[in-house]
């Protein structure tokens, strides 16, 4: 299998042999007339002869030849057009033909009625002479193949079929001319014609070129195959450039009408339905593949080709199994996969067999072995997909990070050796996700930027698949965590433009709502945060419940927060990362209520973090333990020991909010340590010396407090900045520093006047 086939193996269907010859339509005959007149004009120019009406030699420039070649490419590769649109192309600046060529073509079209069916036989003989002419430069290429195809089809037609084709061509031309004459200023474009001097009817309904009885095929086999291949590649690699779903659905209905046995059209219809989340239509499109009969209407010579078309069923079964797996129907998915395995074994297709076994292993929780060096590229593709799925599952069940990253390195090597752009992008996106899970946010940001800056090209086409969307969303979240909400919005808009449809659109929808909830929480706009949480629930219920608890805790509605957290923690399928964050919020609820259960929640969170190797979450647990020890048990030394265990991890990789509250707690702990050290010593009676030492320590830590305030203000989290000012003002008041107390009280008042908050949640360490 070629490299191009191996890249598209997930959504590949074997090419289908035409069951019968293409139908000659009036549009195709008009194209042959255009080619005939062009060749006559070219011969006239080559021989240096001129028409009797033109005393000077005709000159055909390179621009004229280029425009006509581009016109032929458009007329041959795209479906049939009404004569009105075809004639408009002949006059357009981009595809316009030479004036002499246009004049001769119009004369030929006027003679269709007067000469009669002899025109068709003359055209047949003319094509025969052109094919037999060894000096013709068009014997190879698109035009030569097109003329040969027309010649073979006309050779097999009976006299009655030729007569029907002639009458259909006359009707096609007549209706097109009526449409042209109805347009304002049409007399200037098309001179007088004896056939159309009678007044046109009052109303005219434009016809489609397929409305010609038995000559009703708008799409030829090659045209439909080219269109399906182009749109399938665009849906996979650059969905923004593909046709809109409604227009693509219309084109596919036309192809299915003309080619009811075209399996690729049904599969593209399935992909088009999936991107607009029309899952019922997607399942129906796959089932239509099973309903068709490949050998129906086929000549005896095509029976062997019809047998090979049975391979289509196995890929349809595979995709139907994938749909059932996504719907949460494992039993139906396994049934479809078993059928796919039997068909693949019967047809001897190792690619489909490997993909089916990969999905079976995924559904049953088994691990497939790595392929050896002699394995074909298609099997590497399927195995790489399974490795990526295994990495995601391994991070959830608690596999060691070194083992997962080692397996990811092997996967990257396999993908790069075979230039599989989709798997390279997905592998880097998976690496970004793994670094994010393990709390290395700087490494995750580096991987995301690496993928966005690398030039992923295959056959001069830039890859724009799912991996790109995932790293864009990761970058949006990282920018929001750093307080760069404006830049995050720009990147989010870019992701929306590049990935407008499902399934990629789900990622940026979820990211959009999550960032909106985060910003509303920072600002203290709890009603807005609640509304965004409701939207978020449609995409990730667990994350939405966690954010609902955040909002309730910010409002100091501890009963509601505890209800949300209890509902979240009762779910056995909850991911470890989400469970740890829920336990941290639950500890905050118990901290405010003064219950000793907060320690139990933090200890449980710490055990989960250690079990699943979540280093950053363990640092957050230590941060909360330090806060609890400092504020409730008044043990600053123990709090400093707990804080020191996770401070470096938070400052190196944490979001701006975590870093700000870690700095605030760190400075506060050092100040409290100085106070307790002075009161517990042998000279505790010297209150003046103790106060001076504490004032000096507070002055030393003022830059740290100011840095925390700057971070909170950058996040627009002014309520937390007020917490810092309140703490500084109260501390200076206790130490008797009236001037500094008044300074921070004044700064608090200015911030409150500029950014008032409804309810300030002091002593809630969110």
PDB file of N, CA, C and O in Angstrom, residues 395 401-402 404-406 408-409 412 427-448 450 474 478 577 581 613-617 653:
ATOM      1  N   UNK A 395      -2.826   6.981  31.602  1.00  0.00           N
ATOM      2  CA  UNK A 395      -2.761   8.129  32.509  1.00  0.00           C
ATOM      3  C   UNK A 395      -3.920   8.140  33.491  1.00  0.00           C
ATOM      4  O   UNK A 395      -3.809   8.715  34.583  1.00  0.00           O
ATOM      5  N   UNK A 401       4.563   7.546  34.672  1.00  0.00           N
ATOM      6  CA  UNK A 401       4.798   8.490  33.568  1.00  0.00           C
ATOM      7  C   UNK A 401       5.979   8.101  32.693  1.00  0.00           C
ATOM      8  O   UNK A 401       5.944   8.304  31.471  1.00  0.00           O
ATOM      9  N   UNK A 402       7.049   7.558  33.284  1.00  0.00           N
ATOM     10  CA  UNK A 402       8.217   7.178  32.481  1.00  0.00           C
ATOM     11  C   UNK A 402       7.846   6.107  31.464  1.00  0.00           C
ATOM     12  O   UNK A 402       8.315   6.135  30.311  1.00  0.00           O
ATOM     13  N   UNK A 404       4.826   5.617  30.120  1.00  0.00           N
ATOM     14  CA  UNK A 404       3.965   6.210  29.095  1.00  0.00           C
ATOM     15  C   UNK A 404       4.761   7.063  28.117  1.00  0.00           C
ATOM     16  O   UNK A 404       4.558   6.992  26.897  1.00  0.00           O
ATOM     17  N   UNK A 405       5.691   7.869  28.634  1.00  0.00           N
ATOM     18  CA  UNK A 405       6.476   8.714  27.743  1.00  0.00           C
ATOM     19  C   UNK A 405       7.455   7.883  26.905  1.00  0.00           C
ATOM     20  O   UNK A 405       7.778   8.252  25.775  1.00  0.00           O
ATOM     21  N   UNK A 406       7.929   6.762  27.453  1.00  0.00           N
ATOM     22  CA  UNK A 406       8.759   5.873  26.652  1.00  0.00           C
ATOM     23  C   UNK A 406       7.990   5.267  25.494  1.00  0.00           C
ATOM     24  O   UNK A 406       8.487   5.181  24.363  1.00  0.00           O
ATOM     25  N   UNK A 408       5.352   6.634  24.151  1.00  0.00           N
ATOM     26  CA  UNK A 408       5.065   7.741  23.240  1.00  0.00           C
ATOM     27  C   UNK A 408       6.267   8.046  22.350  1.00  0.00           C
ATOM     28  O   UNK A 408       6.107   8.406  21.175  1.00  0.00           O
ATOM     29  N   UNK A 409       7.479   7.897  22.870  1.00  0.00           N
ATOM     30  CA  UNK A 409       8.666   8.121  22.064  1.00  0.00           C
ATOM     31  C   UNK A 409       8.768   7.093  20.934  1.00  0.00           C
ATOM     32  O   UNK A 409       9.112   7.425  19.791  1.00  0.00           O
ATOM     33  N   UNK A 412       6.215   8.117  18.308  1.00  0.00           N
ATOM     34  CA  UNK A 412       6.681   9.250  17.506  1.00  0.00           C
ATOM     35  C   UNK A 412       7.705   8.811  16.470  1.00  0.00           C
ATOM     36  O   UNK A 412       7.719   9.313  15.331  1.00  0.00           O
ATOM     37  N   UNK A 427       0.095  12.695  17.989  1.00  0.00           N
ATOM     38  CA  UNK A 427       1.075  12.299  18.992  1.00  0.00           C
ATOM     39  C   UNK A 427       1.588  13.477  19.798  1.00  0.00           C
ATOM     40  O   UNK A 427       1.725  13.396  21.029  1.00  0.00           O
ATOM     41  N   UNK A 428       1.870  14.606  19.132  1.00  0.00           N
ATOM     42  CA  UNK A 428       2.317  15.800  19.856  1.00  0.00           C
ATOM     43  C   UNK A 428       1.189  16.343  20.725  1.00  0.00           C
ATOM     44  O   UNK A 428       1.416  16.804  21.855  1.00  0.00           O
ATOM     45  N   UNK A 429      -0.046  16.281  20.226  1.00  0.00           N
ATOM     46  CA  UNK A 429      -1.183  16.727  21.035  1.00  0.00           C
ATOM     47  C   UNK A 429      -1.355  15.831  22.261  1.00  0.00           C
ATOM     48  O   UNK A 429      -1.674  16.313  23.363  1.00  0.00           O
ATOM     49  N   UNK A 430      -1.117  14.523  22.098  1.00  0.00           N
ATOM     50  CA  UNK A 430      -1.206  13.611  23.235  1.00  0.00           C
ATOM     51  C   UNK A 430      -0.095  13.888  24.243  1.00  0.00           C
ATOM     52  O   UNK A 430      -0.300  13.812  25.461  1.00  0.00           O
ATOM     53  N   UNK A 431       1.084  14.230  23.745  1.00  0.00           N
ATOM     54  CA  UNK A 431       2.185  14.597  24.643  1.00  0.00           C
ATOM     55  C   UNK A 431       1.830  15.866  25.423  1.00  0.00           C
ATOM     56  O   UNK A 431       2.123  15.982  26.620  1.00  0.00           O
ATOM     57  N   UNK A 432       1.217  16.821  24.749  1.00  0.00           N
ATOM     58  CA  UNK A 432       0.775  18.044  25.429  1.00  0.00           C
ATOM     59  C   UNK A 432      -0.228  17.720  26.535  1.00  0.00           C
ATOM     60  O   UNK A 432      -0.154  18.264  27.642  1.00  0.00           O
ATOM     61  N   UNK A 433      -1.159  16.820  26.237  1.00  0.00           N
ATOM     62  CA  UNK A 433      -2.160  16.440  27.241  1.00  0.00           C
ATOM     63  C   UNK A 433      -1.521  15.729  28.430  1.00  0.00           C
ATOM     64  O   UNK A 433      -1.892  15.970  29.588  1.00  0.00           O
ATOM     65  N   UNK A 434      -0.538  14.862  28.158  1.00  0.00           N
ATOM     66  CA  UNK A 434       0.121  14.151  29.254  1.00  0.00           C
ATOM     67  C   UNK A 434       0.892  15.111  30.153  1.00  0.00           C
ATOM     68  O   UNK A 434       0.853  15.004  31.381  1.00  0.00           O
ATOM     69  N   UNK A 435       1.620  16.055  29.557  1.00  0.00           N
ATOM     70  CA  UNK A 435       2.336  17.046  30.376  1.00  0.00           C
ATOM     71  C   UNK A 435       1.354  17.869  31.206  1.00  0.00           C
ATOM     72  O   UNK A 435       1.646  18.239  32.353  1.00  0.00           O
ATOM     73  N   UNK A 436       0.182  18.167  30.641  1.00  0.00           N
ATOM     74  CA  UNK A 436      -0.821  18.933  31.390  1.00  0.00           C
ATOM     75  C   UNK A 436      -1.362  18.120  32.567  1.00  0.00           C
ATOM     76  O   UNK A 436      -1.544  18.648  33.668  1.00  0.00           O
ATOM     77  N   UNK A 437      -1.619  16.833  32.340  1.00  0.00           N
ATOM     78  CA  UNK A 437      -2.131  15.981  33.420  1.00  0.00           C
ATOM     79  C   UNK A 437      -1.133  15.896  34.565  1.00  0.00           C
ATOM     80  O   UNK A 437      -1.503  15.974  35.749  1.00  0.00           O
ATOM     81  N   UNK A 438       0.136  15.794  34.239  1.00  0.00           N
ATOM     82  CA  UNK A 438       1.152  15.651  35.281  1.00  0.00           C
ATOM     83  C   UNK A 438       1.657  16.990  35.812  1.00  0.00           C
ATOM     84  O   UNK A 438       2.634  17.029  36.556  1.00  0.00           O
ATOM     85  N   UNK A 439       0.994  18.082  35.413  1.00  0.00           N
ATOM     86  CA  UNK A 439       1.280  19.373  36.020  1.00  0.00           C
ATOM     87  C   UNK A 439       2.444  20.134  35.442  1.00  0.00           C
ATOM     88  O   UNK A 439       2.791  21.198  35.963  1.00  0.00           O
ATOM     89  N   UNK A 440       3.048  19.668  34.365  1.00  0.00           N
ATOM     90  CA  UNK A 440       4.162  20.379  33.728  1.00  0.00           C
ATOM     91  C   UNK A 440       3.598  21.294  32.639  1.00  0.00           C
ATOM     92  O   UNK A 440       3.697  21.023  31.437  1.00  0.00           O
ATOM     93  N   UNK A 441       3.019  22.401  33.076  1.00  0.00           N
ATOM     94  CA  UNK A 441       2.310  23.271  32.136  1.00  0.00           C
ATOM     95  C   UNK A 441       3.255  23.979  31.175  1.00  0.00           C
ATOM     96  O   UNK A 441       2.878  24.269  30.032  1.00  0.00           O
ATOM     97  N   UNK A 442       4.459  24.281  31.606  1.00  0.00           N
ATOM     98  CA  UNK A 442       5.414  24.911  30.700  1.00  0.00           C
ATOM     99  C   UNK A 442       5.817  23.941  29.590  1.00  0.00           C
ATOM    100  O   UNK A 442       5.944  24.327  28.426  1.00  0.00           O
ATOM    101  N   UNK A 443       6.035  22.684  29.930  1.00  0.00           N
ATOM    102  CA  UNK A 443       6.355  21.682  28.918  1.00  0.00           C
ATOM    103  C   UNK A 443       5.181  21.482  27.961  1.00  0.00           C
ATOM    104  O   UNK A 443       5.372  21.324  26.748  1.00  0.00           O
ATOM    105  N   UNK A 444       3.973  21.490  28.499  1.00  0.00           N
ATOM    106  CA  UNK A 444       2.792  21.349  27.647  1.00  0.00           C
ATOM    107  C   UNK A 444       2.676  22.515  26.682  1.00  0.00           C
ATOM    108  O   UNK A 444       2.377  22.333  25.485  1.00  0.00           O
ATOM    109  N   UNK A 445       2.926  23.725  27.165  1.00  0.00           N
ATOM    110  CA  UNK A 445       2.878  24.900  26.293  1.00  0.00           C
ATOM    111  C   UNK A 445       3.952  24.832  25.214  1.00  0.00           C
ATOM    112  O   UNK A 445       3.720  25.210  24.059  1.00  0.00           O
ATOM    113  N   UNK A 446       5.129  24.323  25.564  1.00  0.00           N
ATOM    114  CA  UNK A 446       6.210  24.184  24.589  1.00  0.00           C
ATOM    115  C   UNK A 446       5.837  23.191  23.496  1.00  0.00           C
ATOM    116  O   UNK A 446       6.077  23.445  22.298  1.00  0.00           O
ATOM    117  N   UNK A 447       5.249  22.056  23.872  1.00  0.00           N
ATOM    118  CA  UNK A 447       4.823  21.072  22.871  1.00  0.00           C
ATOM    119  C   UNK A 447       3.734  21.636  21.965  1.00  0.00           C
ATOM    120  O   UNK A 447       3.731  21.392  20.745  1.00  0.00           O
ATOM    121  N   UNK A 448       2.802  22.394  22.544  1.00  0.00           N
ATOM    122  CA  UNK A 448       1.732  22.987  21.732  1.00  0.00           C
ATOM    123  C   UNK A 448       2.297  23.969  20.711  1.00  0.00           C
ATOM    124  O   UNK A 448       1.920  23.963  19.534  1.00  0.00           O
ATOM    125  N   UNK A 450       5.302  23.954  19.532  1.00  0.00           N
ATOM    126  CA  UNK A 450       6.084  23.188  18.566  1.00  0.00           C
ATOM    127  C   UNK A 450       5.201  22.681  17.437  1.00  0.00           C
ATOM    128  O   UNK A 450       5.557  22.786  16.248  1.00  0.00           O
ATOM    129  N   UNK A 474      -5.433  23.898  24.198  1.00  0.00           N
ATOM    130  CA  UNK A 474      -4.508  23.881  25.330  1.00  0.00           C
ATOM    131  C   UNK A 474      -3.804  25.222  25.478  1.00  0.00           C
ATOM    132  O   UNK A 474      -3.584  25.709  26.600  1.00  0.00           O
ATOM    133  N   UNK A 478      -3.906  27.861  28.658  1.00  0.00           N
ATOM    134  CA  UNK A 478      -2.653  28.331  29.260  1.00  0.00           C
ATOM    135  C   UNK A 478      -2.590  29.854  29.289  1.00  0.00           C
ATOM    136  O   UNK A 478      -2.173  30.458  30.289  1.00  0.00           O
ATOM    137  N   UNK A 577      -7.730  13.006  38.433  1.00  0.00           N
ATOM    138  CA  UNK A 577      -7.431  14.438  38.488  1.00  0.00           C
ATOM    139  C   UNK A 577      -8.644  15.230  38.958  1.00  0.00           C
ATOM    140  O   UNK A 577      -8.531  16.132  39.807  1.00  0.00           O
ATOM    141  N   UNK A 581      -9.267  17.393  42.688  1.00  0.00           N
ATOM    142  CA  UNK A 581      -9.722  18.788  42.744  1.00  0.00           C
ATOM    143  C   UNK A 581     -11.032  18.908  43.513  1.00  0.00           C
ATOM    144  O   UNK A 581     -11.256  19.904  44.220  1.00  0.00           O
ATOM    145  N   UNK A 613       0.590   9.549  40.438  1.00  0.00           N
ATOM    146  CA  UNK A 613       1.787  10.291  40.014  1.00  0.00           C
ATOM    147  C   UNK A 613       1.450  11.713  39.560  1.00  0.00           C
ATOM    148  O   UNK A 613       2.036  12.225  38.605  1.00  0.00           O
ATOM    149  N   UNK A 614       0.513  12.351  40.227  1.00  0.00           N
ATOM    150  CA  UNK A 614       0.107  13.712  39.891  1.00  0.00           C
ATOM    151  C   UNK A 614       0.859  14.677  40.801  1.00  0.00           C
ATOM    152  O   UNK A 614       0.391  15.064  41.870  1.00  0.00           O
ATOM    153  N   UNK A 615       2.049  15.056  40.358  1.00  0.00           N
ATOM    154  CA  UNK A 615       2.952  15.836  41.201  1.00  0.00           C
ATOM    155  C   UNK A 615       2.400  17.221  41.483  1.00  0.00           C
ATOM    156  O   UNK A 615       2.494  17.727  42.607  1.00  0.00           O
ATOM    157  N   UNK A 616       1.831  17.853  40.486  1.00  0.00           N
ATOM    158  CA  UNK A 616       1.330  19.209  40.694  1.00  0.00           C
ATOM    159  C   UNK A 616       0.137  19.221  41.645  1.00  0.00           C
ATOM    160  O   UNK A 616       0.016  20.111  42.497  1.00  0.00           O
ATOM    161  N   UNK A 617      -0.738  18.237  41.505  1.00  0.00           N
ATOM    162  CA  UNK A 617      -1.882  18.179  42.415  1.00  0.00           C
ATOM    163  C   UNK A 617      -1.415  17.912  43.846  1.00  0.00           C
ATOM    164  O   UNK A 617      -2.009  18.425  44.808  1.00  0.00           O
ATOM    165  N   UNK A 653       5.585  25.749  37.419  1.00  0.00           N
ATOM    166  CA  UNK A 653       4.643  25.260  36.412  1.00  0.00           C
ATOM    167  C   UNK A 653       3.214  25.745  36.594  1.00  0.00           C
ATOM    168  O   UNK A 653       2.388  25.509  35.712  1.00  0.00           O
TER     169      UNK A 653
END
